[in-house]
Short mmCIF file of C-alpha atoms in Angstrom, two decimals:
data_model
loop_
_atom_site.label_atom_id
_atom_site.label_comp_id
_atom_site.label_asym_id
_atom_site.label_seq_id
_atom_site.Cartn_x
_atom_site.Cartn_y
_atom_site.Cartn_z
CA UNK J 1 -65.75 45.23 -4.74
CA UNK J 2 -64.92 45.56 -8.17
CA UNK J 3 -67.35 46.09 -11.13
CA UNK J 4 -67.16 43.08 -13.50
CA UNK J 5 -66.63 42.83 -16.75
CA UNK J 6 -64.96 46.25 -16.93
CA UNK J 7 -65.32 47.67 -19.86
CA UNK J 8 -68.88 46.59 -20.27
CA UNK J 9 -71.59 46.51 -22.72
CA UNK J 10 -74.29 48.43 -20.15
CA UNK J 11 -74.34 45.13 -17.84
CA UNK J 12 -72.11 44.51 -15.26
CA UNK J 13 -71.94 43.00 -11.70
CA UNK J 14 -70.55 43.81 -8.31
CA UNK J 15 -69.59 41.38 -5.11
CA UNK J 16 -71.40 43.95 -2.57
CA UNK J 17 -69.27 43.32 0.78
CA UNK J 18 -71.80 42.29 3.36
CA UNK J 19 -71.56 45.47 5.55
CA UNK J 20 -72.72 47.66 2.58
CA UNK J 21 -75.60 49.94 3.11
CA UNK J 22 -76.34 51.79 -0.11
CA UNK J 23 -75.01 51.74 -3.76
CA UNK J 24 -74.85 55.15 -5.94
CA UNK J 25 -74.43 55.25 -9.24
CA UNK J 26 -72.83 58.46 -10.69
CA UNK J 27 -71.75 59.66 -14.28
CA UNK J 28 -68.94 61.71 -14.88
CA UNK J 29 -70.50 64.71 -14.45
CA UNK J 30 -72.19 63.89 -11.20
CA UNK J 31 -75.31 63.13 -11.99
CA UNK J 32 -76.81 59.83 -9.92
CA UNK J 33 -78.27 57.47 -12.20
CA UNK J 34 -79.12 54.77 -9.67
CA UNK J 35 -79.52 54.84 -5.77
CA UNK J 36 -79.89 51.16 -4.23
CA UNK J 37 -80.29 50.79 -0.67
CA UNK J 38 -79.55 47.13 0.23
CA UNK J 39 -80.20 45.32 3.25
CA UNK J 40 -77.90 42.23 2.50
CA UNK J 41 -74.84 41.51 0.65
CA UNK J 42 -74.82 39.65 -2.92
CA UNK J 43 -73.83 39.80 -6.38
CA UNK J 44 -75.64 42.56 -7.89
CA UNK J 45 -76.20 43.36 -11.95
CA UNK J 46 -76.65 46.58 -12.67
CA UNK J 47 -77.93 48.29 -16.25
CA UNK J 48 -76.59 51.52 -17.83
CA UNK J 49 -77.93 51.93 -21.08
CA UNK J 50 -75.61 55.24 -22.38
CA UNK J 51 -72.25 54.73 -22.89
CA UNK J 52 -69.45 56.56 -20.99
CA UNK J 53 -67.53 56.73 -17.57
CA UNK J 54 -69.62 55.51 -14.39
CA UNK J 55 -68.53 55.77 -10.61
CA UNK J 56 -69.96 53.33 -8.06
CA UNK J 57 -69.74 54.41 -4.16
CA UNK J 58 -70.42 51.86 -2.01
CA UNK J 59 -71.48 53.50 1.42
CA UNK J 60 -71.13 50.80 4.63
CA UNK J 61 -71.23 51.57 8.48
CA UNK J 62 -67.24 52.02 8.44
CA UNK J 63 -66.96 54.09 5.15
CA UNK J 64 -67.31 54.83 1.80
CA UNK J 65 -65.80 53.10 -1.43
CA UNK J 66 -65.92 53.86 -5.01
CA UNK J 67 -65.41 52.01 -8.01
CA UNK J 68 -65.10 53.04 -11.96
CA UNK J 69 -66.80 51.12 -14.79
CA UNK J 70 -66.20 51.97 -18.52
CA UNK J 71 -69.73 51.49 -20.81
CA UNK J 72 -68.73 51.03 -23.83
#
């Protein structure tokens, strides 16, 4: 699942894949800024309101993925 639009204004959206259990939101230095746990899969808009580098790890039954955004 990629973030979308990428780079953003502080808004963007991910397709989370169905089998997703949990979506973290990271800066660059490590620090969580969100923590979602989900309990289906959808199209979900997320807000980040200082500008920089962002990782997303989606965490799933099978694995973990993650995912950069730019906030611009």
């Amino acid at each position: 699942a990629r973030p979308y639009p990428n780079p953003s204004n502080g808004s963007f959206t991910l397709d989370v894949p169905k089998n997703t259990r949990t979506v973290s939101i990271t800066d660059a230095q490590g620090r969580e800024q969100q923590h979602i746990p989900l309990q289906t899969a959808r199209p979900c808009t997320f807000r980040i309101g200082a500008p920089g580098i962002y990782f997303i790890t989606l965490i799933s039954d099978t694995g973990r993925s993650v995912e950069r955004v730019v906030v611009e």
